PDB file of C-alpha atoms in Angstrom:
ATOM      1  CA  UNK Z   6     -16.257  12.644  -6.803  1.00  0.00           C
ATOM      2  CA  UNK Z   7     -18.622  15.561  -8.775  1.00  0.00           C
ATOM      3  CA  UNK Z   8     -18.130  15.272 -12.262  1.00  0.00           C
ATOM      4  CA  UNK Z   9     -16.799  17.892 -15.006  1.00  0.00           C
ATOM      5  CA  UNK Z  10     -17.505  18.296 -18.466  1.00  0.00           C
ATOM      6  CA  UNK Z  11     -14.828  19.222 -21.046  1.00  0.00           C
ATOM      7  CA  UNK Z  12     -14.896  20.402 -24.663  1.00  0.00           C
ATOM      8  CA  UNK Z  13     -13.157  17.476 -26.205  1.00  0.00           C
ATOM      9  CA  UNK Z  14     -10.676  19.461 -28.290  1.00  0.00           C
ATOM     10  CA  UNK Z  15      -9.644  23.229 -28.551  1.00  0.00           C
ATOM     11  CA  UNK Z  16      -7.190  24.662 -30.882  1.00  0.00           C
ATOM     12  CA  UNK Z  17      -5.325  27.690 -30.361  1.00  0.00           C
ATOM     13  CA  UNK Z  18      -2.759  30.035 -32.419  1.00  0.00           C
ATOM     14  CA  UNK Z  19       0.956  30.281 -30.687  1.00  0.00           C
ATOM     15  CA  UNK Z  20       1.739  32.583 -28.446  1.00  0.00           C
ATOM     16  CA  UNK Z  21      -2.031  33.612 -27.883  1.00  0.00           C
ATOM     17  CA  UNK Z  22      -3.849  33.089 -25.061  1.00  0.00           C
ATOM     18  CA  UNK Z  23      -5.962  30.107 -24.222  1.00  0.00           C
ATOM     19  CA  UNK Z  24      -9.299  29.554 -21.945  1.00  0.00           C
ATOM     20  CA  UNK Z  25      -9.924  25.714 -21.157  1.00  0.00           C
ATOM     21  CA  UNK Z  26     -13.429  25.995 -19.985  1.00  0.00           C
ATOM     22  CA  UNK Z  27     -14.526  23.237 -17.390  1.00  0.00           C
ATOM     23  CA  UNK Z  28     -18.104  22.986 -15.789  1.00  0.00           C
ATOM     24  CA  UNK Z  29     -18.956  21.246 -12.258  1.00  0.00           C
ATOM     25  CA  UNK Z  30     -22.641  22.240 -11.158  1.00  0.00           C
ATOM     26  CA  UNK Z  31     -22.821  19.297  -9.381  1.00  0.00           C
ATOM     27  CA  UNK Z  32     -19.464  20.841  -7.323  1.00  0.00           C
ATOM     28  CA  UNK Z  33     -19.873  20.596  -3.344  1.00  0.00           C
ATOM     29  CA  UNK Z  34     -18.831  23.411  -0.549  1.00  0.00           C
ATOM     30  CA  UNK Z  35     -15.754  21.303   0.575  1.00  0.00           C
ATOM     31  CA  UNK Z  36     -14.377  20.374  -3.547  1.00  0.00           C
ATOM     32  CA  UNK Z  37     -11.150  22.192  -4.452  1.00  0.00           C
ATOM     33  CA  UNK Z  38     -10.803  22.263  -8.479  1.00  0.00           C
ATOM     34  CA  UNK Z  39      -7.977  20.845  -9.629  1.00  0.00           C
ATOM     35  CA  UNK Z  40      -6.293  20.855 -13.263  1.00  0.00           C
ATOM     36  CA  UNK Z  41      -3.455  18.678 -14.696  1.00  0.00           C
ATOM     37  CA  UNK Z  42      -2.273  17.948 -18.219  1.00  0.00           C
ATOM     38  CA  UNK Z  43      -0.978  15.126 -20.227  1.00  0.00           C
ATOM     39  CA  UNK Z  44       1.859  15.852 -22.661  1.00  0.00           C
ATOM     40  CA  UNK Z  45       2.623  12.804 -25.661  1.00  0.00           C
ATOM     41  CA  UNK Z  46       4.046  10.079 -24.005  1.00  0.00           C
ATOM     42  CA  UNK Z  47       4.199  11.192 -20.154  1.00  0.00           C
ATOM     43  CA  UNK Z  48       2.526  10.712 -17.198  1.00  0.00           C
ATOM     44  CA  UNK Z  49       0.170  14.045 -16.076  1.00  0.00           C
ATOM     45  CA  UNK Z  50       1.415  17.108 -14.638  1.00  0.00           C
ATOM     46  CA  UNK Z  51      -0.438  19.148 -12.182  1.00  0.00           C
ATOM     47  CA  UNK Z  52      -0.965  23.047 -13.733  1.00  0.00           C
ATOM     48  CA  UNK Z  53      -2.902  24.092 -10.608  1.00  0.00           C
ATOM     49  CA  UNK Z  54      -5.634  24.071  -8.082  1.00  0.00           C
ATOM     50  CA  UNK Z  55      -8.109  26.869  -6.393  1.00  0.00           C
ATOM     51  CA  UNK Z  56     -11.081  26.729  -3.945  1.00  0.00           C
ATOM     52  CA  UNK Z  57     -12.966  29.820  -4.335  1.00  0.00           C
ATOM     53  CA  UNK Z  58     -10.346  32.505  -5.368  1.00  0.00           C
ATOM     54  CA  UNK Z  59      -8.869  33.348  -8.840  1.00  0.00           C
ATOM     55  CA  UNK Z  60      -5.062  31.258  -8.822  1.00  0.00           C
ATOM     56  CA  UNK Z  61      -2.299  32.383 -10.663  1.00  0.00           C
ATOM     57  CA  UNK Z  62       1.170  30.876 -11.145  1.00  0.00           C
ATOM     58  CA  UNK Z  63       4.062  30.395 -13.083  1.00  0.00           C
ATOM     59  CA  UNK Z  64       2.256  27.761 -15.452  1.00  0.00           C
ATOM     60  CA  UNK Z  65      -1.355  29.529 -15.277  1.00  0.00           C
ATOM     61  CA  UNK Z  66      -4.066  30.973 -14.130  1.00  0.00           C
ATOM     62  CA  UNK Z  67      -7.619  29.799 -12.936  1.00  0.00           C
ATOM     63  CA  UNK Z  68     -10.615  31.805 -13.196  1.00  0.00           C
ATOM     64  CA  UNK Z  69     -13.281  30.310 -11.142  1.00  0.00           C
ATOM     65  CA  UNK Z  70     -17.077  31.607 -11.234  1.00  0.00           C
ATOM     66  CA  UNK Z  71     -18.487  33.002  -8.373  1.00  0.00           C
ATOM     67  CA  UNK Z  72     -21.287  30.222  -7.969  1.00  0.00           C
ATOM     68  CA  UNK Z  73     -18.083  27.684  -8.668  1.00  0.00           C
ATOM     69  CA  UNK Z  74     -20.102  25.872 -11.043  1.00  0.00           C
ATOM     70  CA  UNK Z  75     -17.549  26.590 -13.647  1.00  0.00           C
ATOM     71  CA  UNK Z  76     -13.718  27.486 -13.937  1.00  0.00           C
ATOM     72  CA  UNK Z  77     -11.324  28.343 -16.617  1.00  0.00           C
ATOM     73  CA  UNK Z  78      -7.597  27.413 -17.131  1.00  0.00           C
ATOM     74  CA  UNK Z  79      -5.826  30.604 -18.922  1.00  0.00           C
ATOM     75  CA  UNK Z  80      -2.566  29.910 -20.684  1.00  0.00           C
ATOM     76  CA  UNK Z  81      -1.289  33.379 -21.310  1.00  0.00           C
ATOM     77  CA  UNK Z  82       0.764  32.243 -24.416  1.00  0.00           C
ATOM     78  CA  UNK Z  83       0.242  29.270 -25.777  1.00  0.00           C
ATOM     79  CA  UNK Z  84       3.289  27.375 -26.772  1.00  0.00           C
ATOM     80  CA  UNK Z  85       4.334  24.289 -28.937  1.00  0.00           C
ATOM     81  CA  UNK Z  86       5.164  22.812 -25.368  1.00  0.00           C
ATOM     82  CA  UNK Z  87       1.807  23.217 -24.084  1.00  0.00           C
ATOM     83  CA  UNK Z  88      -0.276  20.938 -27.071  1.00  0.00           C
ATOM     84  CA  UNK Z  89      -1.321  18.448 -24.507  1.00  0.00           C
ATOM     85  CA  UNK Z  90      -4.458  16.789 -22.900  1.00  0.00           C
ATOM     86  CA  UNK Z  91      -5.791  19.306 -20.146  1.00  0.00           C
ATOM     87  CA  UNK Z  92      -7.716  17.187 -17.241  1.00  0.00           C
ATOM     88  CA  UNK Z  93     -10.186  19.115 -14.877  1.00  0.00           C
ATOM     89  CA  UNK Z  94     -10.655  17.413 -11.793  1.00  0.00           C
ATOM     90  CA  UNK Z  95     -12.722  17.893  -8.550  1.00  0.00           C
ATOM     91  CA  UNK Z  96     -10.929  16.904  -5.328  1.00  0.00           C
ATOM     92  CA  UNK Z  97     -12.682  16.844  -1.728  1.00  0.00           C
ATOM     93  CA  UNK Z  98      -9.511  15.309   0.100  1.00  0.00           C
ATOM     94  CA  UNK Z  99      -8.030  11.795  -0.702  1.00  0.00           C
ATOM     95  CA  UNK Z 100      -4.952  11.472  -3.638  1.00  0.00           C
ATOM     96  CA  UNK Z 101      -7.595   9.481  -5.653  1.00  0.00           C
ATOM     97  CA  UNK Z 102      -7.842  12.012  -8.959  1.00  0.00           C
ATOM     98  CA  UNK Z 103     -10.602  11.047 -11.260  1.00  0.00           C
ATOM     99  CA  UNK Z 104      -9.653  11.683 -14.328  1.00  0.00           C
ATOM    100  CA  UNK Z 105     -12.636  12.457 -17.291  1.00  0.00           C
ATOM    101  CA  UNK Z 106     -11.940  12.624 -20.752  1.00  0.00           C
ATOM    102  CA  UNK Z 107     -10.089  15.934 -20.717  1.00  0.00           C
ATOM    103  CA  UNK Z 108      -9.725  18.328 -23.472  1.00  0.00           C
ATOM    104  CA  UNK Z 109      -6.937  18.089 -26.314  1.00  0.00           C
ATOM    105  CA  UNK Z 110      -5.126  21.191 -27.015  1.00  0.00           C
ATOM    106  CA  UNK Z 111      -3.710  21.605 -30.038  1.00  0.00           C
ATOM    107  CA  UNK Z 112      -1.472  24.477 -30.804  1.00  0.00           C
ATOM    108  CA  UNK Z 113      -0.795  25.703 -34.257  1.00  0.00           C
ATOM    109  CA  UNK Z 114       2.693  26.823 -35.266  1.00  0.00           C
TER     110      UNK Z 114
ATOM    111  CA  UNK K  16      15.209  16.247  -6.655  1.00  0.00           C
ATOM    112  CA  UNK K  17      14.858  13.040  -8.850  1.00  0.00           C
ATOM    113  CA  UNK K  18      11.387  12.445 -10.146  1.00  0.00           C
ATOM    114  CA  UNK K  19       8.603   9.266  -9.674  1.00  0.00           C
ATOM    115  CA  UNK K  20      10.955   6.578 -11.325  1.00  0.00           C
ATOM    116  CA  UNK K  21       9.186   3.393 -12.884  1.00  0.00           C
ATOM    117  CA  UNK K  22      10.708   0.419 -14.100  1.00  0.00           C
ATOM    118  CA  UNK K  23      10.195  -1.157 -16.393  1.00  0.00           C
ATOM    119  CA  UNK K  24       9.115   1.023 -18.965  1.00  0.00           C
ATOM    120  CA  UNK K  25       7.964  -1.345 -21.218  1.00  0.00           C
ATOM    121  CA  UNK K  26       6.505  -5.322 -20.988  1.00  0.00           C
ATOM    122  CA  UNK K  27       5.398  -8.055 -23.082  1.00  0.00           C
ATOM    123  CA  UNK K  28       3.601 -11.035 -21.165  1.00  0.00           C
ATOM    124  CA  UNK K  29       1.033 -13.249 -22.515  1.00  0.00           C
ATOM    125  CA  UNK K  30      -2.376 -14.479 -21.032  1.00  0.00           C
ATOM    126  CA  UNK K  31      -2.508 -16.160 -17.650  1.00  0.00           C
ATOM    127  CA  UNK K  32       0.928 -14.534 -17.000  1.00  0.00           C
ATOM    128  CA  UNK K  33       1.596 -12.175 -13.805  1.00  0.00           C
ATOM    129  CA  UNK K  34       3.418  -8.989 -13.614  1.00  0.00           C
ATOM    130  CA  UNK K  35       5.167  -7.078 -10.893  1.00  0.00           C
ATOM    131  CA  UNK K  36       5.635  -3.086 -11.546  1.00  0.00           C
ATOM    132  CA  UNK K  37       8.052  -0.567  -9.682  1.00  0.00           C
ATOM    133  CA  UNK K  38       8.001   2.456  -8.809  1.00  0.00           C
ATOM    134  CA  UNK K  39      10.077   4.681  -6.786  1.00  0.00           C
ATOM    135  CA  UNK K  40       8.718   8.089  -5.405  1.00  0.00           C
ATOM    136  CA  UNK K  41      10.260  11.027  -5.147  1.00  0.00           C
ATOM    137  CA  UNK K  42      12.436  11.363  -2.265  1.00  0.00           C
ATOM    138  CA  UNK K  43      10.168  12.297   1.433  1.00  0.00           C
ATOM    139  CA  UNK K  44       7.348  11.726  -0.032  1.00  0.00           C
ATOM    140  CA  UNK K  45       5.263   9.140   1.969  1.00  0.00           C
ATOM    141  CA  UNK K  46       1.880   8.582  -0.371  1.00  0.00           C
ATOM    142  CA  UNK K  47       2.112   6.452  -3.513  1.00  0.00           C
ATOM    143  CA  UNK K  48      -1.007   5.809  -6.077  1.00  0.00           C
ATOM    144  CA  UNK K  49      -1.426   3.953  -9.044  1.00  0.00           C
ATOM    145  CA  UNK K  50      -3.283   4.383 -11.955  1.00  0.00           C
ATOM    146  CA  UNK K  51      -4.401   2.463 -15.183  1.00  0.00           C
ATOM    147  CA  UNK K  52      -4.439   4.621 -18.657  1.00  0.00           C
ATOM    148  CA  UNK K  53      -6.217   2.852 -21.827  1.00  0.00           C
ATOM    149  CA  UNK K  54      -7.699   3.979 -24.891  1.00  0.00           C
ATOM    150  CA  UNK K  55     -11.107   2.962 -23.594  1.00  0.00           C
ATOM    151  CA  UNK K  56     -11.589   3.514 -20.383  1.00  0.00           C
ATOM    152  CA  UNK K  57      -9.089   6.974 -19.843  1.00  0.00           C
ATOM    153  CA  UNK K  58      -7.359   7.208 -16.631  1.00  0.00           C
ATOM    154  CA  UNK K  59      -8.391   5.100 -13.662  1.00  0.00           C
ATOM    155  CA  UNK K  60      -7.281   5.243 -10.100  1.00  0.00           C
ATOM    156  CA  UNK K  61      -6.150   1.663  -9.013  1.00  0.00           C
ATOM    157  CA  UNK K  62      -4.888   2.046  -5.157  1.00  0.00           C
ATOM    158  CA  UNK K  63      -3.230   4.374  -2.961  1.00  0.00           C
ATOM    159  CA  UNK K  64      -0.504   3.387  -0.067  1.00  0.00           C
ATOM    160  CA  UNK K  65       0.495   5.317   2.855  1.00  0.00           C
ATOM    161  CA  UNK K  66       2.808   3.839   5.214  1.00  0.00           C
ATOM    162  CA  UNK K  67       2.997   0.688   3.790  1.00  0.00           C
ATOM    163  CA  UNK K  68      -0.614   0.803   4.170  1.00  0.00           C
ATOM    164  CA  UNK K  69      -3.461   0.382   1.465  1.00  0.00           C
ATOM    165  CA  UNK K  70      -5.741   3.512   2.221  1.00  0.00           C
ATOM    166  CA  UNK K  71      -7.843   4.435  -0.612  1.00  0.00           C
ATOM    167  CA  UNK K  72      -8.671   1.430  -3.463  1.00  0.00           C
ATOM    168  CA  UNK K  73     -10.600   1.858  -7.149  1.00  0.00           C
ATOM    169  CA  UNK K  74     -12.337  -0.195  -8.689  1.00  0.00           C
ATOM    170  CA  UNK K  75     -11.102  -3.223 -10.194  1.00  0.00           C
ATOM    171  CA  UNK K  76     -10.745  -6.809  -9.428  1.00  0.00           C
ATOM    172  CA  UNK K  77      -8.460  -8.584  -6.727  1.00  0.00           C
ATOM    173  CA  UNK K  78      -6.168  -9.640  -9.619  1.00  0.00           C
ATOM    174  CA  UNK K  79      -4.699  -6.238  -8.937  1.00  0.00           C
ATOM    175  CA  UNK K  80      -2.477  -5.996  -5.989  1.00  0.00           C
ATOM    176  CA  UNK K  81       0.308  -3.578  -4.110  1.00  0.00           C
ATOM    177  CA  UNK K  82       2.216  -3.342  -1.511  1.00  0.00           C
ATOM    178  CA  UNK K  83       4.263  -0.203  -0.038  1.00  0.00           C
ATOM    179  CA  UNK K  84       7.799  -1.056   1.892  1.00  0.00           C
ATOM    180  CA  UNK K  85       9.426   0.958   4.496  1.00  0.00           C
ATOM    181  CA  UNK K  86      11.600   3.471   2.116  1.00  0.00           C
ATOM    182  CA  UNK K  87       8.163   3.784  -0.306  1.00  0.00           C
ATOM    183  CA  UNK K  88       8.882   2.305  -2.884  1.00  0.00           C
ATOM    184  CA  UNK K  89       5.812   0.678  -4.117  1.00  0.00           C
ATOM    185  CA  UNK K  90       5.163  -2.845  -6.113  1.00  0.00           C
ATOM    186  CA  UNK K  91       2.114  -3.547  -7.911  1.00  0.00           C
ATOM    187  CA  UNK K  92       0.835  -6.668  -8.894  1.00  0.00           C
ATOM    188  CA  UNK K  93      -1.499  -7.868 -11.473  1.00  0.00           C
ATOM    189  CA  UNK K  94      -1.890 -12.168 -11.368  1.00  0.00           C
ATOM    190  CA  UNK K  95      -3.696 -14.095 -14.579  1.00  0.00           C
ATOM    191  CA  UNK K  96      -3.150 -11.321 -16.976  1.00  0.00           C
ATOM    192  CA  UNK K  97      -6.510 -10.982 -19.164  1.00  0.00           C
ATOM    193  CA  UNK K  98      -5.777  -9.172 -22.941  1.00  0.00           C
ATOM    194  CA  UNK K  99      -7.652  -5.979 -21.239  1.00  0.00           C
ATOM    195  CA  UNK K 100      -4.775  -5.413 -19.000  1.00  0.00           C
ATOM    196  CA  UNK K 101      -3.222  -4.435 -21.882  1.00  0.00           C
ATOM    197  CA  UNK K 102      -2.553  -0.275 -20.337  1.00  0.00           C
ATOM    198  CA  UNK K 103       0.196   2.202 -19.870  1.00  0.00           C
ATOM    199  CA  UNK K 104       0.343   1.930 -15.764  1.00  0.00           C
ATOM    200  CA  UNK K 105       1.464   5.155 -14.232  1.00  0.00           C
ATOM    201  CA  UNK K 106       2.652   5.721 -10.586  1.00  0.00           C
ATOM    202  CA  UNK K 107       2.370   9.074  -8.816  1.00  0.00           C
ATOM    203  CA  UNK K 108       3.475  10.227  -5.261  1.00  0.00           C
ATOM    204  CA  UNK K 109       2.368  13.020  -3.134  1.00  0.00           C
ATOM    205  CA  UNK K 110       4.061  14.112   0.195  1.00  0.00           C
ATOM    206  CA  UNK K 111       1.015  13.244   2.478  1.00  0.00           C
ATOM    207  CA  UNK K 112      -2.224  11.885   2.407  1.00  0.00           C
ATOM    208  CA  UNK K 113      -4.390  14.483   1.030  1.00  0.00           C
ATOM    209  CA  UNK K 114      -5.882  17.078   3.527  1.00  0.00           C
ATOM    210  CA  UNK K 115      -8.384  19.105   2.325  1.00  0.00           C
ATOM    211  CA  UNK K 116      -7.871  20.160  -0.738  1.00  0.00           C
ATOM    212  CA  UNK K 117      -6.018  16.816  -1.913  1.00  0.00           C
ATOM    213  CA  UNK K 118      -2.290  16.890  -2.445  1.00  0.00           C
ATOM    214  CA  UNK K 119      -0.209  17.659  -5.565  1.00  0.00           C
ATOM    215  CA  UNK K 120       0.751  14.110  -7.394  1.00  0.00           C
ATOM    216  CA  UNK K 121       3.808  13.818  -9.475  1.00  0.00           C
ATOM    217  CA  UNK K 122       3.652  11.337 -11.837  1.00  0.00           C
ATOM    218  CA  UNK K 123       6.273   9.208 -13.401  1.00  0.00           C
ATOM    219  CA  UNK K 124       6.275   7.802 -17.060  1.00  0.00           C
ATOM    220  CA  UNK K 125       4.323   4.961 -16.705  1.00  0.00           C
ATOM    221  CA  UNK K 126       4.961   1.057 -17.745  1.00  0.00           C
ATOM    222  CA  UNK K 127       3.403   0.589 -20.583  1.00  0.00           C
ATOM    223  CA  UNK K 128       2.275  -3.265 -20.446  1.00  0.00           C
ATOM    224  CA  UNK K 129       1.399  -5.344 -23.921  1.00  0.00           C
ATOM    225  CA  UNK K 130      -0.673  -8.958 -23.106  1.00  0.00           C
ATOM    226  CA  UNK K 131      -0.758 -10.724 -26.291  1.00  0.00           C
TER     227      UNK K 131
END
């Protein structure tokens, strides 16, 4: 799988918006972007995936650049709920997520 | 529907021990994987099972085993427990293998594992 690369940690005032940037240049025709998060103490919950088109549900939205080498996750209003690690994965087919190191919200009351 | 259920939650073995984990996926769905979370190393992907079939496998050593029955519920095995083992193991299932653009997992809450 084509790596990403993650800011490590983002902060972000409540109810603001966020952008969780994520860059693949190494991203192939066929790789769908994928992002899940990682609240305290549970497993990881998918937030949403796109190919080429900008995605939108009731979690989020991704942003994806028009060369695909990058993508953003948009949180429209960050909540307490939402302080979690934020994983940016590539996926080509296959349930076998690689996981990198993610990047750690934090969300300031 | 009731989530990826994992039992059980927590474990304390010692060296040279083995360990079976549970999990039970969500109801229909057919695909189970398993992971490995530590400090170190982040998430890894251990194995995925399909049918009561093994069809995608990380890396790791042959200490680590699964197996997939009929209804889908999946064990997984690891024999002479090492201190490194030491992880929170998570389970996730997904309706299908993945087509193109890979299927949605669901995780459950993990097993968190202690070797001392």
């Amino acid at each position: 799988d084509a790596k990403t690369t993650q800011p490590n940690s983002m902060e972000s005032n409540e109810e603001e918006p966020v952008h969780l940037p994520c860059n693949h240049s190494t991203i192939s025709g066929t790789d769908y972007i994928h992002w899940y998060r990682q609240l305290p103490s549970q497993g990881p919950e998918y937030v949403i995936h796109g190919l080429t088109s900008n995605v939108n549900n009731r979690m989020a939205s991704l942003a994806i650049a028009e060369d695909r080498k990058s993508s953003t996750l948009i949180l429209h209003r960050a909540t307490l709920r939402d302080a979690a690690v934020y994983y940016c994965i590539l996926k080509a087919g296959a349930n076998n997520l690689f996981f990198g190191t993610g990047t750690r919200l934090t969300v300031i009351p | 529907k009731a989530g990826v259920t994992q039992t059980p939650r927590y474990l304390i073995k010692t060296r040279g021990q083995q360990v079976t984990l549970s999990c039970s996926p969500i109801s229909g769905h057919r695909s189970v994987s398993w992971y490995q979370q530590t400090p170190g190393q982040g998430l890894q992907f251990l194995f995925e099972y399909f049918s009561e079939t093994q069809r995608n496998k990380g890396n790791f050593p042959g200490r680590f085993s699964g197996r997939q029955f009929s209804n889908s519920r999946s064990e997984m095995n690891v024999s002479t427990l090492e201190l490194g083992d030491s992880a929170l193991y998570l389970c996730a299932s997904s309706a299908r293998l993945a087509g193109r653009s890979g299927e949605t997992q669901y995780f459950g809450p993990g097993t968190r594992l202690l070797v001392l």
